[in-house]
């Protein structure tokens, strides 16, 4: 944790993977004024924020529950993953005891400058508007098809949760229909946390932030890795593909409370 203290102190957001009572995985976004992420001791991170009631994470916070966190600084393309358990929930936030902490490379992260808004300083004023469904609307399909960034939550049976970043040029995800997506797996850190989890537990959660409209799209469903060479060849730069089937959709408006600048696309993005 020592080398991560200053990095975490400067961040206004963190992504959290959690598992609900039906064993469905969800990825959620928590935000706060920089300093809301605090290293409490050698094994404990304090997140000084709580999910809004309409965020699936709000129902997935029993003591001892596995949580997978991804701290990311878009401007510097830096990221840190922390996986552990919830040990305490207060009126102000969450205490997570870390089992593993590790960094990732900057590949495929689109650089964005972030500005705080009044909503991140007073989250109770957001008055989120939430839509729930079991399939994607036409607008949501377009949102995904034009995304350059998303996050994926995965977990292994009876064990830890994990959150990973995925990025590419707009169009790198393909929407098959209102219930199915396919996205490429590019060369990365060669750790295969997400793919390894999918191999033994197909339940995953996807999070799509809309950086321009202050809203998020959270999907939970099932994933499978595709190894077919002909299908892989249709996705530039892909080493594997992941097919995802939607079980539930949660769209939340006024969900972020941050203002993002225009993206500077990663030079590693396949074209």
mmCIF file of C-alpha atoms in Angstrom:
data_model
loop_
_atom_site.group_PDB
_atom_site.id
_atom_site.type_symbol
_atom_site.label_atom_id
_atom_site.label_comp_id
_atom_site.label_asym_id
_atom_site.label_seq_id
_atom_site.Cartn_x
_atom_site.Cartn_y
_atom_site.Cartn_z
ATOM 1 C CA UNK A 1 0.000 0.000 0.000
ATOM 2 C CA UNK A 2 2.843 2.423 0.786
ATOM 3 C CA UNK A 3 3.535 3.352 -2.836
ATOM 4 C CA UNK A 4 -0.195 3.691 -3.543
ATOM 5 C CA UNK A 5 -1.061 6.191 -0.797
ATOM 6 C CA UNK A 6 -0.443 9.359 -2.809
ATOM 7 C CA UNK A 7 -2.003 7.886 -5.937
ATOM 8 C CA UNK A 8 -5.222 6.979 -4.134
ATOM 9 C CA UNK A 9 -5.427 10.335 -2.322
ATOM 10 C CA UNK A 10 -5.632 12.189 -5.613
ATOM 11 C CA UNK A 11 -8.515 10.248 -7.146
ATOM 12 C CA UNK A 12 -12.201 11.270 -7.305
ATOM 13 C CA UNK A 13 -13.530 7.837 -8.309
ATOM 14 C CA UNK A 14 -13.210 4.086 -7.874
ATOM 15 C CA UNK A 15 -14.903 1.093 -9.540
ATOM 16 C CA UNK A 16 -16.278 -1.669 -7.293
ATOM 17 C CA UNK A 17 -17.195 -5.258 -8.200
ATOM 18 C CA UNK A 18 -19.787 -6.962 -6.005
ATOM 19 C CA UNK A 19 -22.002 -10.047 -5.998
ATOM 20 C CA UNK A 20 -25.728 -10.027 -5.203
ATOM 21 C CA UNK A 21 -27.836 -12.637 -3.402
ATOM 22 C CA UNK A 22 -28.514 -14.425 -6.701
ATOM 23 C CA UNK A 23 -24.754 -14.665 -7.366
ATOM 24 C CA UNK A 24 -24.982 -12.065 -10.126
ATOM 25 C CA UNK A 25 -21.927 -9.818 -10.533
ATOM 26 C CA UNK A 26 -22.206 -6.032 -10.730
ATOM 27 C CA UNK A 27 -19.698 -3.259 -11.431
ATOM 28 C CA UNK A 28 -20.418 0.101 -9.767
ATOM 29 C CA UNK A 29 -18.839 3.550 -9.729
ATOM 30 C CA UNK A 30 -18.272 5.476 -6.487
ATOM 31 C CA UNK A 31 -17.104 9.090 -6.533
ATOM 32 C CA UNK A 32 -15.957 11.658 -4.012
ATOM 33 C CA UNK A 33 -13.746 14.642 -3.403
ATOM 34 C CA UNK A 34 -10.063 13.621 -3.747
ATOM 35 C CA UNK A 35 -8.994 12.267 -0.378
ATOM 36 C CA UNK A 36 -12.104 10.085 -0.079
ATOM 37 C CA UNK A 37 -9.835 7.063 -0.680
ATOM 38 C CA UNK A 38 -7.654 6.667 2.403
ATOM 39 C CA UNK A 39 -5.159 3.975 3.351
ATOM 40 C CA UNK A 40 -6.097 3.280 6.969
ATOM 41 C CA UNK A 41 -3.368 0.744 7.759
ATOM 42 C CA UNK A 42 -1.136 -1.793 6.011
ATOM 43 C CA UNK A 43 -4.107 -3.873 4.837
ATOM 44 C CA UNK A 44 -7.142 -1.581 4.939
ATOM 45 C CA UNK A 45 -8.543 0.904 2.442
ATOM 46 C CA UNK A 46 -11.296 3.276 3.551
ATOM 47 C CA UNK A 47 -13.658 4.428 0.803
ATOM 48 C CA UNK A 48 -15.356 7.593 2.039
ATOM 49 C CA UNK A 49 -18.497 7.150 -0.035
ATOM 50 C CA UNK A 50 -21.583 4.957 -0.109
ATOM 51 C CA UNK A 51 -23.611 3.825 -3.115
ATOM 52 C CA UNK A 52 -26.917 5.498 -3.862
ATOM 53 C CA UNK A 53 -29.968 3.312 -3.065
ATOM 54 C CA UNK A 54 -30.640 2.650 -6.762
ATOM 55 C CA UNK A 55 -27.141 1.234 -7.325
ATOM 56 C CA UNK A 56 -27.091 -2.604 -7.081
ATOM 57 C CA UNK A 57 -23.979 -2.272 -4.901
ATOM 58 C CA UNK A 58 -26.134 -0.885 -2.085
ATOM 59 C CA UNK A 59 -27.625 -4.355 -1.531
ATOM 60 C CA UNK A 60 -24.310 -6.218 -1.797
ATOM 61 C CA UNK A 61 -22.499 -4.943 1.282
ATOM 62 C CA UNK A 62 -22.717 -7.608 3.956
ATOM 63 C CA UNK A 63 -19.692 -7.830 6.242
ATOM 64 C CA UNK A 64 -17.242 -10.342 4.840
ATOM 65 C CA UNK A 65 -18.498 -9.956 1.269
ATOM 66 C CA UNK A 66 -15.828 -10.036 -1.416
ATOM 67 C CA UNK A 67 -15.267 -6.758 -3.262
ATOM 68 C CA UNK A 68 -12.963 -6.048 -6.181
ATOM 69 C CA UNK A 69 -11.811 -2.448 -6.572
ATOM 70 C CA UNK A 70 -10.154 -0.653 -9.450
ATOM 71 C CA UNK A 71 -8.649 2.783 -8.793
ATOM 72 C CA UNK A 72 -7.984 4.571 -12.072
ATOM 73 C CA UNK A 73 -6.542 7.949 -13.020
ATOM 74 C CA UNK A 74 -7.635 8.599 -16.585
ATOM 75 C CA UNK A 75 -5.394 11.641 -17.010
ATOM 76 C CA UNK A 76 -2.174 9.714 -16.326
ATOM 77 C CA UNK A 77 -3.491 6.335 -17.543
ATOM 78 C CA UNK A 78 -2.577 4.790 -14.186
ATOM 79 C CA UNK A 79 -4.564 2.081 -12.423
ATOM 80 C CA UNK A 80 -4.415 -0.033 -9.293
ATOM 81 C CA UNK A 81 -6.467 -3.103 -8.438
ATOM 82 C CA UNK A 82 -7.340 -4.066 -4.872
ATOM 83 C CA UNK A 83 -9.288 -7.215 -4.041
ATOM 84 C CA UNK A 84 -10.499 -8.074 -0.547
ATOM 85 C CA UNK A 85 -13.435 -8.199 1.855
ATOM 86 C CA UNK A 86 -15.731 -5.659 3.435
ATOM 87 C CA UNK A 87 -14.842 -5.463 7.131
ATOM 88 C CA UNK A 88 -16.827 -2.401 8.231
ATOM 89 C CA UNK A 89 -19.565 -0.145 6.907
ATOM 90 C CA UNK A 90 -20.197 3.206 8.578
ATOM 91 C CA UNK A 91 -22.486 6.121 7.809
ATOM 92 C CA UNK A 92 -19.609 7.626 5.845
ATOM 93 C CA UNK A 93 -18.161 4.751 3.882
ATOM 94 C CA UNK A 94 -16.608 1.316 3.599
ATOM 95 C CA UNK A 95 -13.560 -0.397 5.079
ATOM 96 C CA UNK A 96 -12.022 -3.043 2.810
ATOM 97 C CA UNK A 97 -9.306 -5.427 3.944
ATOM 98 C CA UNK A 98 -7.009 -6.181 1.026
ATOM 99 C CA UNK A 99 -5.962 -9.676 0.010
ATOM 100 C CA UNK A 100 -4.086 -8.509 -3.058
ATOM 101 C CA UNK A 101 -3.003 -5.167 -4.481
ATOM 102 C CA UNK A 102 -1.364 -4.797 -7.875
ATOM 103 C CA UNK A 103 -0.927 -2.313 -10.684
ATOM 104 C CA UNK A 104 -1.671 -2.670 -14.373
ATOM 105 C CA UNK A 105 -0.128 -1.193 -17.509
ATOM 106 C CA UNK A 106 -1.579 1.952 -19.148
ATOM 107 C CA UNK A 107 -2.671 0.216 -22.365
ATOM 108 C CA UNK A 108 -6.070 1.037 -23.894
ATOM 109 C CA UNK A 109 -6.915 3.778 -21.367
ATOM 110 C CA UNK A 110 -8.301 6.921 -23.014
ATOM 111 C CA UNK A 111 -6.826 9.952 -21.250
ATOM 112 C CA UNK A 112 -9.459 12.320 -19.847
ATOM 113 C CA UNK A 113 -9.201 15.308 -17.549
ATOM 114 C CA UNK A 114 -11.742 15.345 -14.704
ATOM 115 C CA UNK A 115 -13.451 18.325 -13.068
ATOM 116 C CA UNK A 116 -15.447 18.073 -9.842
ATOM 117 C CA UNK A 117 -19.077 19.221 -9.818
ATOM 118 C CA UNK A 118 -21.466 20.131 -7.020
ATOM 119 C CA UNK A 119 -23.062 16.689 -7.331
ATOM 120 C CA UNK A 120 -19.898 14.879 -6.252
ATOM 121 C CA UNK A 121 -19.656 17.189 -3.245
ATOM 122 C CA UNK A 122 -23.313 16.656 -2.308
ATOM 123 C CA UNK A 123 -24.294 13.194 -3.608
ATOM 124 C CA UNK A 124 -27.607 13.281 -1.727
ATOM 125 C CA UNK A 125 -28.740 16.033 -4.102
ATOM 126 C CA UNK A 126 -28.467 13.911 -7.240
ATOM 127 C CA UNK A 127 -32.024 12.512 -7.357
ATOM 128 C CA UNK A 128 -31.097 9.719 -9.723
ATOM 129 C CA UNK A 129 -33.512 8.569 -12.394
ATOM 130 C CA UNK A 130 -33.227 4.812 -12.831
ATOM 131 C CA UNK A 131 -34.482 2.484 -15.555
ATOM 132 C CA UNK A 132 -34.383 -1.298 -15.144
ATOM 133 C CA UNK A 133 -34.999 -3.956 -17.777
ATOM 134 C CA UNK A 134 -33.918 -7.405 -18.954
ATOM 135 C CA UNK A 135 -32.781 -6.277 -22.401
ATOM 136 C CA UNK A 136 -31.117 -3.282 -24.022
ATOM 137 C CA UNK A 137 -33.102 -0.475 -25.604
ATOM 138 C CA UNK A 138 -32.099 0.840 -29.023
ATOM 139 C CA UNK A 139 -30.502 3.882 -27.357
ATOM 140 C CA UNK A 140 -28.536 1.690 -24.953
ATOM 141 C CA UNK A 141 -27.318 -0.467 -27.821
ATOM 142 C CA UNK A 142 -26.040 2.663 -29.571
ATOM 143 C CA UNK A 143 -24.393 3.824 -26.320
ATOM 144 C CA UNK A 144 -22.463 0.547 -26.075
ATOM 145 C CA UNK A 145 -21.578 0.438 -29.772
ATOM 146 C CA UNK A 146 -19.959 3.884 -29.468
ATOM 147 C CA UNK A 147 -18.228 3.329 -26.105
ATOM 148 C CA UNK A 148 -14.453 3.585 -25.783
ATOM 149 C CA UNK A 149 -14.296 2.437 -22.147
ATOM 150 C CA UNK A 150 -16.040 -0.055 -19.900
ATOM 151 C CA UNK A 151 -15.340 -2.076 -16.774
ATOM 152 C CA UNK A 152 -15.926 -5.761 -16.122
ATOM 153 C CA UNK A 153 -16.574 -7.423 -12.757
ATOM 154 C CA UNK A 154 -15.818 -11.123 -12.331
ATOM 155 C CA UNK A 155 -15.273 -13.586 -9.487
ATOM 156 C CA UNK A 156 -14.228 -17.146 -8.821
ATOM 157 C CA UNK A 157 -16.636 -19.494 -7.004
ATOM 158 C CA UNK A 158 -16.612 -19.035 -3.272
ATOM 159 C CA UNK A 159 -13.855 -16.456 -3.470
ATOM 160 C CA UNK A 160 -12.696 -13.024 -4.459
ATOM 161 C CA UNK A 161 -14.208 -10.469 -6.803
ATOM 162 C CA UNK A 162 -12.201 -8.508 -9.355
ATOM 163 C CA UNK A 163 -12.683 -5.420 -11.532
ATOM 164 C CA UNK A 164 -10.877 -4.843 -14.809
ATOM 165 C CA UNK A 165 -10.758 -1.989 -17.326
ATOM 166 C CA UNK A 166 -11.415 -2.519 -21.028
ATOM 167 C CA UNK A 167 -10.829 0.124 -23.669
ATOM 168 C CA UNK A 168 -10.548 0.675 -27.401
ATOM 169 C CA UNK A 169 -11.604 2.986 -30.171
ATOM 170 C CA UNK A 170 -15.369 3.535 -30.494
ATOM 171 C CA UNK A 171 -16.848 0.490 -32.178
ATOM 172 C CA UNK A 172 -14.549 -2.028 -30.520
ATOM 173 C CA UNK A 173 -17.602 -3.601 -28.844
ATOM 174 C CA UNK A 174 -20.247 -5.090 -31.106
ATOM 175 C CA UNK A 175 -23.905 -5.358 -30.215
ATOM 176 C CA UNK A 176 -25.388 -8.559 -31.648
ATOM 177 C CA UNK A 177 -28.930 -7.874 -30.459
ATOM 178 C CA UNK A 178 -30.784 -6.550 -27.399
ATOM 179 C CA UNK A 179 -29.434 -9.397 -25.255
ATOM 180 C CA UNK A 180 -25.969 -10.119 -26.658
ATOM 181 C CA UNK A 181 -22.618 -8.325 -26.962
ATOM 182 C CA UNK A 182 -19.191 -9.391 -28.202
ATOM 183 C CA UNK A 183 -15.943 -7.643 -27.347
ATOM 184 C CA UNK A 184 -12.260 -8.349 -28.045
ATOM 185 C CA UNK A 185 -9.608 -9.325 -25.551
ATOM 186 C CA UNK A 186 -6.386 -7.543 -26.464
ATOM 187 C CA UNK A 187 -2.808 -8.265 -25.422
ATOM 188 C CA UNK A 188 -2.404 -6.890 -21.908
ATOM 189 C CA UNK A 189 -0.804 -7.736 -18.586
ATOM 190 C CA UNK A 190 -0.806 -11.502 -19.237
ATOM 191 C CA UNK A 191 -2.402 -12.099 -15.833
ATOM 192 C CA UNK A 192 -5.762 -13.345 -17.170
ATOM 193 C CA UNK A 193 -7.669 -12.599 -13.957
ATOM 194 C CA UNK A 194 -10.912 -11.909 -15.801
ATOM 195 C CA UNK A 195 -10.648 -14.737 -18.331
ATOM 196 C CA UNK A 196 -9.634 -17.175 -15.604
ATOM 197 C CA UNK A 197 -12.660 -16.206 -13.547
ATOM 198 C CA UNK A 198 -14.972 -16.557 -16.559
ATOM 199 C CA UNK A 199 -13.606 -20.054 -17.197
ATOM 200 C CA UNK A 200 -14.889 -21.256 -13.811
ATOM 201 C CA UNK A 201 -17.725 -18.762 -13.202
ATOM 202 C CA UNK A 202 -19.494 -17.243 -16.230
ATOM 203 C CA UNK A 203 -21.313 -14.580 -14.186
ATOM 204 C CA UNK A 204 -19.934 -11.099 -14.909
ATOM 205 C CA UNK A 205 -21.016 -7.486 -14.597
ATOM 206 C CA UNK A 206 -20.324 -4.681 -17.068
ATOM 207 C CA UNK A 207 -20.275 -0.940 -16.367
ATOM 208 C CA UNK A 208 -20.462 1.659 -19.139
ATOM 209 C CA UNK A 209 -19.946 5.253 -17.987
ATOM 210 C CA UNK A 210 -21.351 7.956 -20.262
ATOM 211 C CA UNK A 211 -18.670 10.597 -19.771
ATOM 212 C CA UNK A 212 -20.690 13.326 -21.489
ATOM 213 C CA UNK A 213 -24.168 12.792 -20.019
ATOM 214 C CA UNK A 214 -23.376 11.930 -16.360
ATOM 215 C CA UNK A 215 -25.033 8.512 -16.487
ATOM 216 C CA UNK A 216 -24.047 4.869 -16.170
ATOM 217 C CA UNK A 217 -25.240 1.617 -17.684
ATOM 218 C CA UNK A 218 -24.799 -1.483 -15.514
ATOM 219 C CA UNK A 219 -25.342 -4.943 -16.972
ATOM 220 C CA UNK A 220 -25.230 -8.315 -15.278
ATOM 221 C CA UNK A 221 -25.195 -11.563 -17.187
ATOM 222 C CA UNK A 222 -23.055 -14.447 -18.387
ATOM 223 C CA UNK A 223 -19.892 -14.536 -20.460
ATOM 224 C CA UNK A 224 -18.000 -17.129 -22.465
ATOM 225 C CA UNK A 225 -14.584 -16.894 -24.129
ATOM 226 C CA UNK A 226 -14.554 -17.477 -27.902
ATOM 227 C CA UNK A 227 -11.484 -19.137 -29.429
ATOM 228 C CA UNK A 228 -12.709 -19.509 -33.026
ATOM 229 C CA UNK A 229 -9.948 -18.078 -35.253
ATOM 230 C CA UNK A 230 -12.261 -16.873 -38.012
ATOM 231 C CA UNK A 231 -14.445 -14.930 -35.600
ATOM 232 C CA UNK A 232 -11.414 -13.512 -33.796
ATOM 233 C CA UNK A 233 -9.946 -12.331 -37.111
ATOM 234 C CA UNK A 234 -12.950 -10.047 -37.648
ATOM 235 C CA UNK A 235 -11.890 -7.944 -34.626
ATOM 236 C CA UNK A 236 -8.625 -6.029 -35.284
ATOM 237 C CA UNK A 237 -5.979 -6.772 -32.658
ATOM 238 C CA UNK A 238 -8.047 -9.364 -30.800
ATOM 239 C CA UNK A 239 -6.385 -12.430 -29.319
ATOM 240 C CA UNK A 240 -9.665 -13.807 -28.030
ATOM 241 C CA UNK A 241 -13.297 -12.698 -27.938
ATOM 242 C CA UNK A 242 -15.773 -12.590 -25.082
ATOM 243 C CA UNK A 243 -19.487 -13.078 -25.738
ATOM 244 C CA UNK A 244 -21.829 -11.646 -23.123
ATOM 245 C CA UNK A 245 -25.531 -12.379 -22.622
ATOM 246 C CA UNK A 246 -27.613 -9.827 -20.716
ATOM 247 C CA UNK A 247 -29.734 -10.871 -17.736
ATOM 248 C CA UNK A 248 -30.492 -7.459 -16.238
ATOM 249 C CA UNK A 249 -29.937 -3.809 -17.157
ATOM 250 C CA UNK A 250 -29.748 -0.802 -14.815
ATOM 251 C CA UNK A 251 -29.430 2.670 -16.325
ATOM 252 C CA UNK A 252 -28.779 5.445 -13.807
ATOM 253 C CA UNK A 253 -28.820 9.166 -14.614
ATOM 254 C CA UNK A 254 -26.959 11.816 -12.595
ATOM 255 C CA UNK A 255 -24.885 8.855 -11.454
ATOM 256 C CA UNK A 256 -21.307 10.141 -11.641
ATOM 257 C CA UNK A 257 -21.093 13.754 -10.483
ATOM 258 C CA UNK A 258 -17.896 14.470 -12.416
ATOM 259 C CA UNK A 259 -17.231 16.386 -15.609
ATOM 260 C CA UNK A 260 -14.903 14.707 -18.108
ATOM 261 C CA UNK A 261 -12.873 16.316 -20.865
ATOM 262 C CA UNK A 262 -12.575 15.035 -24.412
ATOM 263 C CA UNK A 263 -10.726 11.726 -24.751
ATOM 264 C CA UNK A 264 -7.192 11.315 -25.992
ATOM 265 C CA UNK A 265 -7.275 7.806 -27.405
ATOM 266 C CA UNK A 266 -4.578 5.351 -26.417
ATOM 267 C CA UNK A 267 -1.899 4.768 -29.034
ATOM 268 C CA UNK A 268 -2.226 1.059 -28.256
ATOM 269 C CA UNK A 269 -5.833 0.856 -29.447
ATOM 270 C CA UNK A 270 -6.092 -1.437 -32.492
ATOM 271 C CA UNK A 271 -7.467 0.338 -35.547
#
